[in-house]
N, CA, C and O of each residue as an XYZ file, in Angstrom:
788
protein
N       0.813     -1.201      0.000
C       0.000      0.000      0.000
C       0.855      1.263      0.000
O       1.917      1.312      0.619
N       0.376      2.269     -0.697
C       1.118      3.531     -0.828
C       0.482      4.659     -0.030
O       1.003      5.774     -0.019
N      -0.622      4.393      0.630
C      -1.308      5.451      1.349
C      -2.262      6.227      0.470
O      -2.737      7.294      0.859
N      -2.552      5.702     -0.721
C      -3.467      6.357     -1.645
C      -4.889      5.833     -1.461
O      -5.093      4.736     -0.941
N      -5.850      6.613     -1.884
C      -7.257      6.197     -1.837
C      -7.491      4.941     -2.687
O      -8.373      4.138     -2.386
N      -6.701      4.783     -3.741
C      -6.906      3.676     -4.666
C      -6.292      2.358     -4.183
O      -6.463      1.330     -4.838
N      -5.582      2.370     -3.050
C      -4.994      1.131     -2.523
C      -6.095      0.125     -2.215
O      -7.130      0.478     -1.650
N      -5.867     -1.115     -2.586
C      -6.837     -2.162     -2.281
C      -6.891     -2.411     -0.784
O      -7.974     -2.555     -0.215
N      -5.721     -2.464     -0.136
C      -5.641     -2.669      1.303
C      -4.768     -1.584      1.917
O      -3.846     -1.082      1.274
N      -5.057     -1.228      3.154
C      -4.306     -0.177      3.837
C      -3.020     -0.686      4.468
O      -2.099      0.095      4.707
N      -2.942     -1.982      4.742
C      -1.771     -2.570      5.375
C      -1.139     -3.594      4.436
O      -1.765     -4.068      3.488
N       0.115     -3.921      4.727
C       0.795     -4.949      3.944
C       0.154     -6.300      4.264
O      -0.044     -6.642      5.430
N      -0.160     -7.046      3.241
C      -0.824     -8.341      3.402
C      -0.059     -9.373      2.594
O       0.376     -9.108      1.474
N       0.097    -10.542      3.173
C       0.776    -11.634      2.481
C      -0.260    -12.671      2.075
O      -1.124    -13.040      2.870
N      -0.171    -13.134      0.845
C      -1.074    -14.163      0.359
C      -0.296    -15.453      0.126
O       0.727    -15.453     -0.558
N      -0.779    -16.536      0.688
C      -0.192    -17.854      0.475
C      -1.134    -18.621     -0.432
O      -2.349    -18.600     -0.232
N      -0.590    -19.287     -1.414
C      -1.423    -20.004     -2.364
C      -1.011    -21.468     -2.368
O       0.112    -21.806     -2.743
N      -1.919    -22.326     -1.953
C      -1.674    -23.758     -1.974
C      -2.339    -24.295     -3.232
O      -3.544    -24.549     -3.257
N      -1.538    -24.463     -4.270
C      -2.086    -24.893     -5.559
C      -2.405    -26.385     -5.533
O      -1.704    -27.185     -4.913
N      -3.476    -26.725     -6.221
C      -3.840    -28.131     -6.317
C      -4.767    -28.542     -5.190
O      -5.368    -27.699     -4.523
N      -4.875    -29.813     -4.990
C      -5.753    -30.401     -3.992
C      -5.138    -30.238     -2.605
O      -4.059    -30.768     -2.339
N      -5.806    -29.519     -1.734
C      -5.273    -29.232     -0.390
C      -4.987    -30.510      0.384
O      -4.045    -30.558      1.175
N      -5.785    -31.538      0.164
C      -5.588    -32.787      0.899
C      -4.292    -33.487      0.497
O      -3.821    -34.372      1.210
N      -3.717    -33.098     -0.635
C      -2.450    -33.695     -1.089
C      -1.238    -33.030     -0.439
O      -0.113    -33.506     -0.592
N      -1.459    -31.941      0.281
C      -0.360    -31.188      0.901
C      -0.652    -30.952      2.383
O      -0.847    -29.808      2.793
N      -0.686    -32.014      3.194
C      -1.102    -31.849      4.595
C      -0.177    -30.950      5.420
O      -0.654    -30.213      6.283
N       1.117    -30.994      5.177
C       2.047    -30.181      5.953
C       1.845    -28.687      5.654
O       1.781    -27.865      6.569
N       1.746    -28.353      4.370
C       1.529    -26.961      3.984
C       0.162    -26.468      4.470
O       0.020    -25.326      4.905
N      -0.833    -27.345      4.388
C      -2.178    -26.999      4.849
C      -2.172    -26.723      6.348
O      -2.812    -25.779      6.812
N      -1.453    -27.543      7.099
C      -1.348    -27.342      8.536
C      -0.665    -26.010      8.847
O      -1.085    -25.289      9.752
N       0.383    -25.688      8.098
C       1.069    -24.406      8.285
C       0.123    -23.243      8.002
O       0.023    -22.307      8.795
N      -0.565    -23.308      6.875
C      -1.483    -22.231      6.505
C      -2.602    -22.081      7.536
O      -3.051    -20.970      7.820
N      -3.042    -23.195      8.085
C      -4.108    -23.170      9.100
C      -3.650    -22.365     10.311
O      -4.439    -21.615     10.885
N      -2.397    -22.510     10.703
C      -1.891    -21.846     11.903
C      -1.538    -20.376     11.689
O      -1.658    -19.575     12.616
N      -1.107    -20.009     10.486
C      -0.613    -18.637     10.279
C      -1.590    -17.720      9.546
O      -1.384    -16.507      9.511
N      -2.632    -18.271      8.971
C      -3.523    -17.466      8.131
C      -4.596    -16.746      8.936
O      -5.215    -17.310      9.838
N      -4.790    -15.497      8.582
C      -5.882    -14.705      9.144
C      -7.190    -15.090      8.452
O      -8.268    -15.023      9.043
N      -7.069    -15.495      7.187
C      -8.239    -15.851      6.412
C      -7.865    -16.939      5.412
O      -6.808    -16.882      4.785
N      -8.744    -17.933      5.270
C      -8.510    -19.022      4.321
C      -9.643    -19.067      3.309
O     -10.819    -18.969      3.659
N      -9.265    -19.216      2.056
C     -10.244    -19.344      0.980
C     -10.150    -20.750      0.415
O      -9.058    -21.231      0.111
N     -11.294    -21.411      0.274
C     -11.327    -22.771     -0.275
C     -12.241    -22.751     -1.493
O     -13.393    -22.326     -1.416
N     -11.709    -23.216     -2.613
C     -12.491    -23.268     -3.846
C     -13.081    -24.665     -3.997
O     -12.361    -25.663     -3.969
N     -14.384    -24.720     -4.154
C     -15.082    -25.993     -4.351
C     -15.698    -26.040     -5.734
O     -16.361    -25.101     -6.174
N     -15.466    -27.141     -6.402
C     -16.241    -27.413     -7.619
C     -17.123    -28.608     -7.275
O     -16.884    -29.294     -6.281
N     -18.121    -28.852     -8.079
C     -19.031    -29.975     -7.794
C     -18.293    -31.313     -7.811
O     -18.762    -32.293     -7.233
N     -17.126    -31.352     -8.482
C     -16.377    -32.603     -8.583
C     -15.491    -32.876     -7.376
O     -15.140    -34.029     -7.127
N     -15.119    -31.847     -6.620
C     -14.156    -32.096     -5.555
C     -14.757    -32.070     -4.159
O     -14.035    -31.891     -3.178
N     -16.057    -32.245     -4.060
C     -16.654    -32.312     -2.732
C     -16.566    -33.755     -2.232
O     -17.407    -34.599     -2.541
N     -15.536    -33.997     -1.464
C     -15.265    -35.315     -0.900
C     -15.238    -35.185      0.619
O     -15.220    -34.077      1.155
N     -15.235    -36.313      1.300
C     -15.168    -36.289      2.756
C     -13.857    -35.651      3.215
O     -13.832    -34.937      4.218
N     -12.767    -35.906      2.482
C     -11.479    -35.292      2.819
C     -11.544    -33.770      2.701
O     -11.014    -33.049      3.546
N     -12.200    -33.292      1.643
C     -12.336    -31.841      1.444
C     -13.176    -31.226      2.556
O     -12.874    -30.131      3.030
N     -14.220    -31.919      2.973
C     -15.061    -31.420      4.067
C     -14.264    -31.387      5.375
O     -14.419    -30.466      6.177
N     -13.416    -32.389      5.585
C     -12.561    -32.400      6.790
C     -11.599    -31.210      6.782
O     -11.304    -30.637      7.831
N     -11.112    -30.843      5.595
C     -10.237    -29.670      5.482
C     -11.002    -28.420      5.920
O     -10.483    -27.619      6.697
N     -12.225    -28.250      5.430
C     -13.037    -27.080      5.796
C     -13.320    -27.098      7.293
O     -13.244    -26.064      7.957
N     -13.643    -28.264      7.819
C     -13.937    -28.384      9.253
C     -12.706    -28.033     10.085
O     -12.814    -27.359     11.110
N     -11.538    -28.492      9.642
C     -10.289    -28.183     10.338
C      -9.984    -26.689     10.270
O      -9.597    -26.088     11.272
N     -10.155    -26.090      9.096
C      -9.923    -24.648      8.950
C     -10.904    -23.842      9.799
O     -10.557    -22.786     10.329
N     -12.131    -24.351      9.924
C     -13.154    -23.645     10.698
C     -12.802    -23.582     12.182
O     -13.233    -22.665     12.880
N     -12.021    -24.554     12.670
C     -11.624    -24.552     14.082
C     -10.345    -23.752     14.309
O      -9.934    -23.550     15.451
N      -9.716    -23.298     13.232
C      -8.496    -22.488     13.337
C      -8.882    -21.062     13.709
O     -10.043    -20.674     13.581
N      -7.890    -20.270     14.176
C      -8.199    -18.905     14.582
C      -8.679    -17.989     13.449
O      -9.372    -17.007     13.717
N      -8.333    -18.283     12.208
C      -8.679    -17.402     11.089
C     -10.108    -17.565     10.616
O     -10.872    -18.364     11.157
N     -10.455    -16.798      9.600
C     -11.777    -16.835      8.977
C     -11.719    -17.725      7.744
O     -10.671    -17.862      7.112
N     -12.847    -18.323      7.412
C     -12.906    -19.202      6.242
C     -13.940    -18.644      5.264
O     -15.035    -18.237      5.653
N     -13.561    -18.639      3.984
C     -14.476    -18.250      2.922
C     -14.478    -19.384      1.909
O     -13.420    -19.826      1.462
N     -15.655    -19.848      1.551
C     -15.779    -20.897      0.541
C     -16.226    -20.266     -0.769
O     -17.170    -19.477     -0.808
N     -15.534    -20.627     -1.833
C     -15.891    -20.187     -3.174
C     -16.422    -21.410     -3.918
O     -15.730    -22.422     -4.028
N     -17.626    -21.319     -4.415
C     -18.229    -22.434     -5.133
C     -18.296    -22.114     -6.615
O     -18.782    -21.054     -7.011
N     -17.798    -23.052     -7.444
C     -17.905    -22.836     -8.886
C     -19.359    -22.990     -9.319
O     -19.789    -22.364    -10.288
N     -20.113    -23.816     -8.609
C     -21.545    -23.962     -8.871
C     -22.219    -24.429     -7.587
O     -22.298    -25.629     -7.321
N     -22.694    -23.499     -6.811
C     -23.261    -23.795     -5.495
C     -24.437    -24.765     -5.599
O     -24.556    -25.693     -4.799
N     -25.309    -24.543     -6.595
C     -26.501    -25.392     -6.733
C     -26.118    -26.853     -6.951
O     -26.722    -27.749     -6.362
N     -25.104    -27.096     -7.805
C     -24.670    -28.479     -8.043
C     -23.980    -29.054     -6.807
O     -24.145    -30.232     -6.491
N     -23.217    -28.230     -6.119
C     -22.478    -28.695     -4.946
C     -23.430    -29.145     -3.847
O     -23.202    -30.178     -3.217
N     -24.488    -28.385     -3.610
C     -25.397    -28.753     -2.522
C     -26.282    -29.961     -2.864
O     -26.998    -30.474     -2.004
N     -26.227    -30.407     -4.116
C     -26.947    -31.629     -4.490
C     -26.138    -32.879     -4.150
O     -26.657    -33.994     -4.215
N     -24.878    -32.697     -3.789
C     -24.020    -33.817     -3.434
C     -24.544    -34.488     -2.164
O     -25.177    -33.845     -1.326
N     -24.276    -35.777     -2.034
C     -24.716    -36.503     -0.839
C     -23.960    -36.030      0.413
O     -24.404    -36.291      1.531
N     -22.836    -35.345      0.240
C     -22.055    -34.832      1.365
C     -22.429    -33.389      1.720
O     -21.925    -32.842      2.701
N     -23.292    -32.786      0.941
C     -23.649    -31.380      1.143
C     -24.212    -31.088      2.529
O     -23.847    -30.066      3.111
N     -25.084    -31.931      3.090
C     -25.608    -31.609      4.432
C     -24.506    -31.426      5.480
O     -24.596    -30.545      6.335
N     -23.487    -32.245      5.410
C     -22.359    -32.126      6.344
C     -21.655    -30.785      6.143
O     -21.343    -30.092      7.110
N     -21.410    -30.426      4.894
C     -20.742    -29.163      4.580
C     -21.598    -27.970      5.021
O     -21.086    -27.024      5.620
N     -22.888    -28.017      4.727
C     -23.793    -26.928      5.102
C     -23.863    -26.762      6.623
O     -23.954    -25.642      7.126
N     -23.821    -27.870      7.343
C     -23.846    -27.819      8.812
C     -22.588    -27.124      9.330
O     -22.674    -26.279     10.221
N     -21.434    -27.467      8.787
C     -20.171    -26.833      9.188
C     -20.220    -25.338      8.882
O     -19.784    -24.517      9.689
N     -20.755    -24.990      7.708
C     -20.849    -23.582      7.311
C     -21.729    -22.806      8.292
O     -21.378    -21.698      8.696
N     -22.868    -23.383      8.675
C     -23.792    -22.691      9.579
C     -23.217    -22.583     10.988
O     -23.306    -21.525     11.611
N     -22.630    -23.664     11.494
C     -22.095    -23.682     12.859
C     -20.931    -22.713     13.035
O     -20.722    -22.184     14.126
N     -20.170    -22.479     11.961
C     -18.961    -21.665     12.064
C     -19.079    -20.325     11.352
O     -18.088    -19.618     11.170
N     -20.298    -19.985     10.953
C     -20.539    -18.704     10.286
C     -19.571    -18.479      9.116
O     -18.935    -17.431      9.011
N     -19.477    -19.472      8.254
C     -18.560    -19.416      7.105
C     -19.226    -18.678      5.955
O     -20.336    -19.006      5.538
N     -18.526    -17.686      5.460
C     -18.994    -16.894      4.332
C     -18.771    -17.688      3.046
O     -17.753    -18.365      2.899
N     -19.720    -17.604      2.118
C     -19.521    -18.307      0.845
C     -19.928    -17.421     -0.326
O     -20.778    -16.537     -0.215
N     -19.279    -17.701     -1.455
C     -19.538    -16.954     -2.683
C     -19.787    -17.963     -3.800
O     -18.964    -18.847     -4.041
N     -20.916    -17.829     -4.476
C     -21.195    -18.658     -5.644
C     -20.634    -17.923     -6.856
O     -21.154    -16.876     -7.244
N     -19.586    -18.461     -7.449
C     -18.883    -17.764     -8.530
C     -19.453    -18.052     -9.917
O     -18.996    -17.480    -10.907
N     -20.436    -18.926     -9.993
C     -20.916    -19.391    -11.297
C     -21.318    -18.255    -12.247
O     -20.953    -18.276    -13.423
N     -22.049    -17.289    -11.756
C     -22.556    -16.233    -12.628
C     -21.820    -14.908    -12.453
O     -22.288    -13.871    -12.924
N     -20.684    -14.937    -11.785
C     -19.938    -13.707    -11.531
C     -18.727    -13.594    -12.456
O     -18.091    -14.591    -12.798
N     -18.430    -12.377    -12.844
C     -17.213    -12.153    -13.622
C     -16.024    -12.187    -12.661
O     -16.198    -12.114    -11.445
N     -14.831    -12.297    -13.208
C     -13.632    -12.274    -12.356
C     -13.565    -11.000    -11.527
O     -13.188    -11.025    -10.355
N     -13.935     -9.890    -12.149
C     -13.911     -8.601    -11.448
C     -14.877     -8.604    -10.266
O     -14.538     -8.113     -9.190
N     -16.078     -9.155    -10.460
C     -17.062     -9.224     -9.377
C     -16.595    -10.153     -8.262
O     -16.787     -9.857     -7.083
N     -15.985    -11.269     -8.629
C     -15.464    -12.197     -7.628
C     -14.378    -11.492     -6.813
O     -14.364    -11.544     -5.583
N     -13.483    -10.841     -7.527
C     -12.378    -10.131     -6.871
C     -12.905     -9.044     -5.934
O     -12.424     -8.908     -4.809
N     -13.886     -8.277     -6.389
C     -14.401     -7.198     -5.543
C     -15.122     -7.758     -4.314
O     -15.032     -7.173     -3.234
N     -15.829     -8.869     -4.458
C     -16.486     -9.488     -3.297
C     -15.442     -9.991     -2.297
O     -15.606     -9.822     -1.088
N     -14.378    -10.603     -2.799
C     -13.313    -11.095     -1.922
C     -12.642     -9.917     -1.215
O     -12.428     -9.965     -0.004
N     -12.312     -8.869     -1.954
C     -11.691     -7.674     -1.349
C     -12.588     -7.078     -0.281
O     -12.123     -6.729      0.804
N     -13.869     -6.960     -0.585
C     -14.822     -6.376      0.365
C     -14.870     -7.211      1.655
O     -14.893     -6.668      2.760
N     -14.883     -8.537      1.489
C     -14.951     -9.412      2.657
C     -13.662     -9.341      3.483
O     -13.716     -9.316      4.713
N     -12.515     -9.308      2.819
C     -11.235     -9.197      3.535
C     -11.187     -7.875      4.299
O     -10.817     -7.851      5.472
N     -11.561     -6.772      3.638
C     -11.537     -5.460      4.295
C     -12.462     -5.436      5.513
O     -12.118     -4.871      6.551
N     -13.633     -6.050      5.379
C     -14.587     -6.110      6.481
C     -13.982     -6.841      7.671
O     -14.114     -6.392      8.810
N     -13.325     -7.955      7.415
C     -12.728     -8.749      8.494
C     -11.486     -8.076      9.084
O     -11.197     -8.230     10.271
N     -10.755     -7.331      8.252
C      -9.545     -6.653      8.730
C      -9.862     -5.440      9.603
O      -9.071     -5.057     10.466
N     -11.019     -4.850      9.368
C     -11.391     -3.613     10.069
C     -11.351     -3.837     11.584
O     -12.083     -4.664     12.128
N     -10.484     -3.084     12.240
C     -10.387     -3.141     13.693
C      -9.682     -4.367     14.246
O      -9.552     -4.501     15.463
N      -9.224     -5.265     13.382
C      -8.544     -6.471     13.862
C      -7.076     -6.162     14.116
O      -6.416     -5.528     13.292
N      -6.575     -6.605     15.241
C      -5.162     -6.374     15.575
C      -4.422     -7.679     15.838
O      -3.265     -7.656     16.257
N      -5.067     -8.806     15.601
C      -4.454    -10.099     15.926
C      -3.749    -10.716     14.714
O      -4.143    -11.770     14.214
N      -2.707    -10.036     14.260
C      -1.951    -10.551     13.124
C      -0.701    -11.251     13.623
O      -0.142    -10.875     14.654
N      -0.265    -12.257     12.904
C       0.905    -13.010     13.311
C       2.175    -12.377     12.763
O       2.297    -12.165     11.557
N       3.126    -12.072     13.654
C       4.411    -11.551     13.177
C       5.164    -12.621     12.382
O       5.001    -13.818     12.618
N       5.981    -12.171     11.448
C       6.725    -13.097     10.601
C       7.594    -14.041     11.424
O       7.688    -15.227     11.108
N       8.227    -13.529     12.472
C       9.099    -14.364     13.306
C       8.321    -15.522     13.930
O       8.847    -16.630     14.041
N       7.083    -15.280     14.335
C       6.277    -16.346     14.930
C       5.890    -17.393     13.883
O       5.787    -18.579     14.197
N       5.678    -16.956     12.647
C       5.325    -17.917     11.597
C       6.493    -18.869     11.325
O       6.290    -20.009     10.908
N       7.718    -18.388     11.565
C       8.902    -19.255     11.419
C       8.869    -20.334     12.497
O       9.180    -21.493     12.227
N       8.492    -19.955     13.718
C       8.369    -20.934     14.804
C       7.327    -21.988     14.474
O       7.524    -23.174     14.738
N       6.216    -21.549     13.896
C       5.152    -22.486     13.497
C       5.692    -23.462     12.456
O       5.455    -24.666     12.547
N       6.413    -22.942     11.474
C       6.990    -23.805     10.426
C       7.921    -24.846     11.043
O       7.883    -26.014     10.656
N       8.746    -24.439     11.988
C       9.661    -25.380     12.646
C       8.902    -26.464     13.392
O       9.274    -27.635     13.327
N       7.843    -26.090     14.098
C       7.046    -27.071     14.850
C       6.431    -28.113     13.930
O       6.303    -29.281     14.295
N       6.053    -27.681     12.739
C       5.424    -28.583     11.774
C       6.466    -29.431     11.043
O       6.153    -30.502     10.524
N       7.702    -28.943     11.007
C       8.766    -29.677     10.332
C       9.135    -29.103      8.973
O       9.732    -29.791      8.146
N       8.782    -27.846      8.742
C       9.092    -27.183      7.474
C      10.387    -26.395      7.648
O      10.540    -25.643      8.610
N      11.313    -26.571      6.713
C      12.554    -25.804      6.747
C      12.313    -24.424      6.156
O      11.585    -24.272      5.175
N      12.929    -23.430      6.761
C      12.799    -22.058      6.284
C      14.185    -21.516      5.964
O      15.194    -22.127      6.318
N      14.231    -20.369      5.293
C      15.523    -19.779      4.909
C      16.439    -19.585      6.104
O      17.656    -19.720      5.978
N      15.873    -19.273      7.260
C      16.681    -19.041      8.448
C      17.420    -20.295      8.900
O      18.329    -20.206      9.726
N      17.049    -21.458      8.377
C      17.745    -22.697      8.708
C      19.013    -22.860      7.879
O      19.862    -23.692      8.199
N      19.144    -22.083      6.835
C      20.295    -22.168      5.944
C      21.384    -21.213      6.438
O      21.123    -20.035      6.680
N      22.603    -21.731      6.584
C      23.712    -20.936      7.125
C      24.011    -19.706      6.265
O      24.268    -18.628      6.799
N      23.978    -19.859      4.947
C      24.260    -18.726      4.059
C      23.191    -17.634      4.195
O      23.509    -16.446      4.155
N      21.943    -18.034      4.353
C      20.873    -17.056      4.531
C      21.040    -16.309      5.851
O      20.827    -15.098      5.918
N      21.419    -17.034      6.896
C      21.649    -16.383      8.191
C      22.798    -15.388      8.105
O      22.732    -14.294      8.666
N      23.858    -15.785      7.392
C      25.011    -14.893      7.226
C      24.581    -13.616      6.490
O      24.951    -12.511      6.886
N      23.799    -13.779      5.418
C      23.301    -12.638      4.661
C      22.394    -11.747      5.500
O      22.437    -10.522      5.387
N      21.574    -12.371      6.342
C      20.675    -11.615      7.212
C      21.489    -10.768      8.202
O      21.170     -9.604      8.444
N      22.536    -11.367      8.764
C      23.383    -10.627      9.712
C      24.128     -9.487      9.019
O      24.250     -8.396      9.576
N      24.628     -9.737      7.806
C      25.322     -8.682      7.064
C      24.371     -7.538      6.733
O      24.734     -6.367      6.852
N      23.163     -7.877      6.320
C      22.166     -6.851      6.025
C      21.836     -6.056      7.288
O      21.658     -4.839      7.235
N      21.755     -6.747      8.415
C      21.500     -6.080      9.691
C      22.608     -5.108     10.048
O      22.349     -4.021     10.565
N      23.863     -5.507      9.765
C      25.001     -4.619     10.022
C      24.909     -3.351      9.179
O      25.152     -2.250      9.674
N      24.557     -3.509      7.902
C      24.438     -2.357      7.003
C      23.323     -1.431      7.489
O      23.486     -0.210      7.505
N      22.199     -2.012      7.881
C      21.074     -1.204      8.369
C      21.475     -0.445      9.630
O      21.128      0.726      9.790
N      22.212     -1.115     10.532
C      22.671     -0.426     11.754
C      23.588      0.740     11.410
O      23.500      1.806     12.020
N      24.461      0.539     10.441
C      25.355      1.628     10.030
C      24.554      2.801      9.469
O      24.866      3.961      9.737
N      23.535      2.491      8.700
C      22.712      3.546      8.106
C      21.917      4.308      9.165
O      21.617      5.490      8.993
N      21.577      3.624     10.262
C      20.839      4.294     11.330
C      21.725      5.249     12.121
O      21.247      6.254     12.646
N      23.021      4.932     12.205
C      23.953      5.727     12.990
C      24.505      6.900     12.192
O      24.679      7.998     12.722
N      24.780      6.660     10.916
C      25.434      7.659     10.073
C      24.463      8.088      8.978
O      23.625      7.298      8.544
N      24.574      9.331      8.535
C      23.695      9.811      7.467
C      24.005      9.083      6.157
O      25.132      8.643      5.934
N      23.010      8.965      5.310
C      23.174      8.239      4.049
C      24.216      8.895      3.147
O      24.927      8.196      2.425
N      24.318     10.215      3.174
C      25.325     10.878      2.330
C      26.733     10.548      2.812
O      27.656     10.419      2.007
N      26.895     10.412      4.128
C      28.205     10.048      4.678
C      28.568      8.613      4.292
O      29.709      8.329      3.927
N      27.588      7.717      4.375
C      27.817      6.316      3.991
C      28.156      6.241      2.510
O      29.061      5.507      2.111
N      27.423      7.006      1.688
C      27.674      7.030      0.248
C      29.093      7.496     -0.051
O      29.785      6.908     -0.882
N      29.518      8.540      0.621
C      30.859      9.076      0.345
C      31.949      8.092      0.768
O      33.020      8.059      0.162
N      31.682      7.288      1.805
C      32.669      6.283      2.243
C      32.671      5.062      1.327
O      33.728      4.585      0.914
N      31.479      4.563      1.016
C      31.370      3.319      0.251
C      31.474      3.540     -1.251
O      31.916      2.651     -1.978
N      31.074      4.702     -1.717
C      31.130      5.018     -3.147
C      31.860      6.356     -3.321
O      31.240      7.354     -3.689
N      33.157      6.381     -3.062
C      33.882      7.651     -3.077
C      33.884      8.349     -4.436
O      34.039      9.568     -4.500
N      33.719      7.607     -5.501
C      33.750      8.216     -6.831
C      32.368      8.662     -7.311
O      32.250      9.348     -8.327
N      31.311      8.266     -6.566
C      29.945      8.580     -6.974
C      29.732     10.096     -7.040
O      30.056     10.821     -6.100
N      29.193     10.551     -8.145
C      28.901     11.966     -8.315
C      30.050     12.773     -8.900
O      29.875     13.950     -9.215
N      31.218     12.168     -9.051
C      32.367     12.897     -9.609
C      32.298     12.881    -11.131
O      31.511     12.143    -11.723
N      33.141     13.715    -11.759
C      33.197     13.744    -13.221
C      33.609     12.382    -13.771
O      33.082     11.923    -14.785
N      34.559     11.743    -13.089
C      35.017     10.420    -13.513
C      33.854      9.426    -13.490
O      33.729      8.610    -14.403
N      33.011      9.479    -12.471
C      31.845      8.598    -12.341
C      30.878      8.828    -13.505
O      30.409      7.872    -14.123
N      30.584     10.083    -13.800
C      29.667     10.407    -14.896
C      30.213      9.921    -16.235
O      29.457      9.411    -17.061
N      31.511     10.073    -16.456
C      32.140      9.612    -17.696
C      32.043      8.091    -17.805
O      31.735      7.548    -18.866
N      32.310      7.421    -16.694
C      32.264      5.954    -16.699
C      30.848      5.457    -16.989
O      30.675      4.542    -17.795
N      29.830      6.042    -16.348
C      28.448      5.598    -16.580
C      28.015      5.875    -18.010
O      27.265      5.095    -18.597
N      28.482      6.979    -18.570
C      28.162      7.311    -19.962
C      28.754      6.261    -20.896
O      28.081      5.793    -21.814
N      30.017      5.891    -20.661
C      30.687      4.873    -21.489
C      30.018      3.505    -21.308
O      29.871      2.739    -22.260
N      29.622      3.221    -20.085
C      28.961      1.947    -19.785
C      27.627      1.852    -20.547
O      27.319      0.811    -21.128
N      26.850      2.921    -20.542
C      25.572      2.940    -21.268
C      25.813      2.768    -22.768
O      25.094      2.020    -23.431
N      26.809      3.449    -23.295
C      27.097      3.354    -24.706
C      27.493      1.944    -25.109
O      27.152      1.491    -26.201
N      28.215      1.243    -24.231
C      28.645     -0.117    -24.559
C      27.431     -1.074    -24.655
O      27.483     -2.051    -25.402
N      26.369     -0.807    -23.925
C      25.169     -1.645    -23.992
C      24.281     -1.298    -25.173
O      23.483     -2.126    -25.613
N      24.408     -0.113    -25.677
C      23.525      0.320    -26.783
C      24.147      0.061    -28.160
O      23.564      0.426    -29.181
N      25.288     -0.545    -28.189
C      25.916     -0.824    -29.507
C      25.304     -1.998    -30.181
O      25.714     -2.360    -31.285
């Protein structure tokens, strides 16, 4: 977000996308269940299975909100498993959107409206550091487990600390002593010309 009226969201938001059948990725699904403020589940009439209903039921007991998107709600509720799904939806106040007759723009605007409604006044967001702890508990490796990534993180932290202590122009003059000089301008001009040949 840039602070403009046209921003879709006022705060930085991270979207996790679990592509494919959620039941095929139990570890990732478990992670998303623990860290997500909101979960969206897409249902088509073909994928309403007991496993899929268990996923919705599990997500419904998680701290976040659940939104079900139906490619064809009328066909889905004709399934023999529909009563179980409808009961879970009613008991957990699950919002649903029938996408069959909606354009992509309408679907997107309904999703945005629902996210904004749920975000309004909510302060229970998970910090990134805590999501790393969740990943470790589940058994997922993260970048912080890699020695090279940790080294890079520490080096970046050192640079940021230096920038906080010293003005950026002072850092520039130390680290880039030729920056802004005639020699620098000549070199950049020659460099540009070499790429345009």
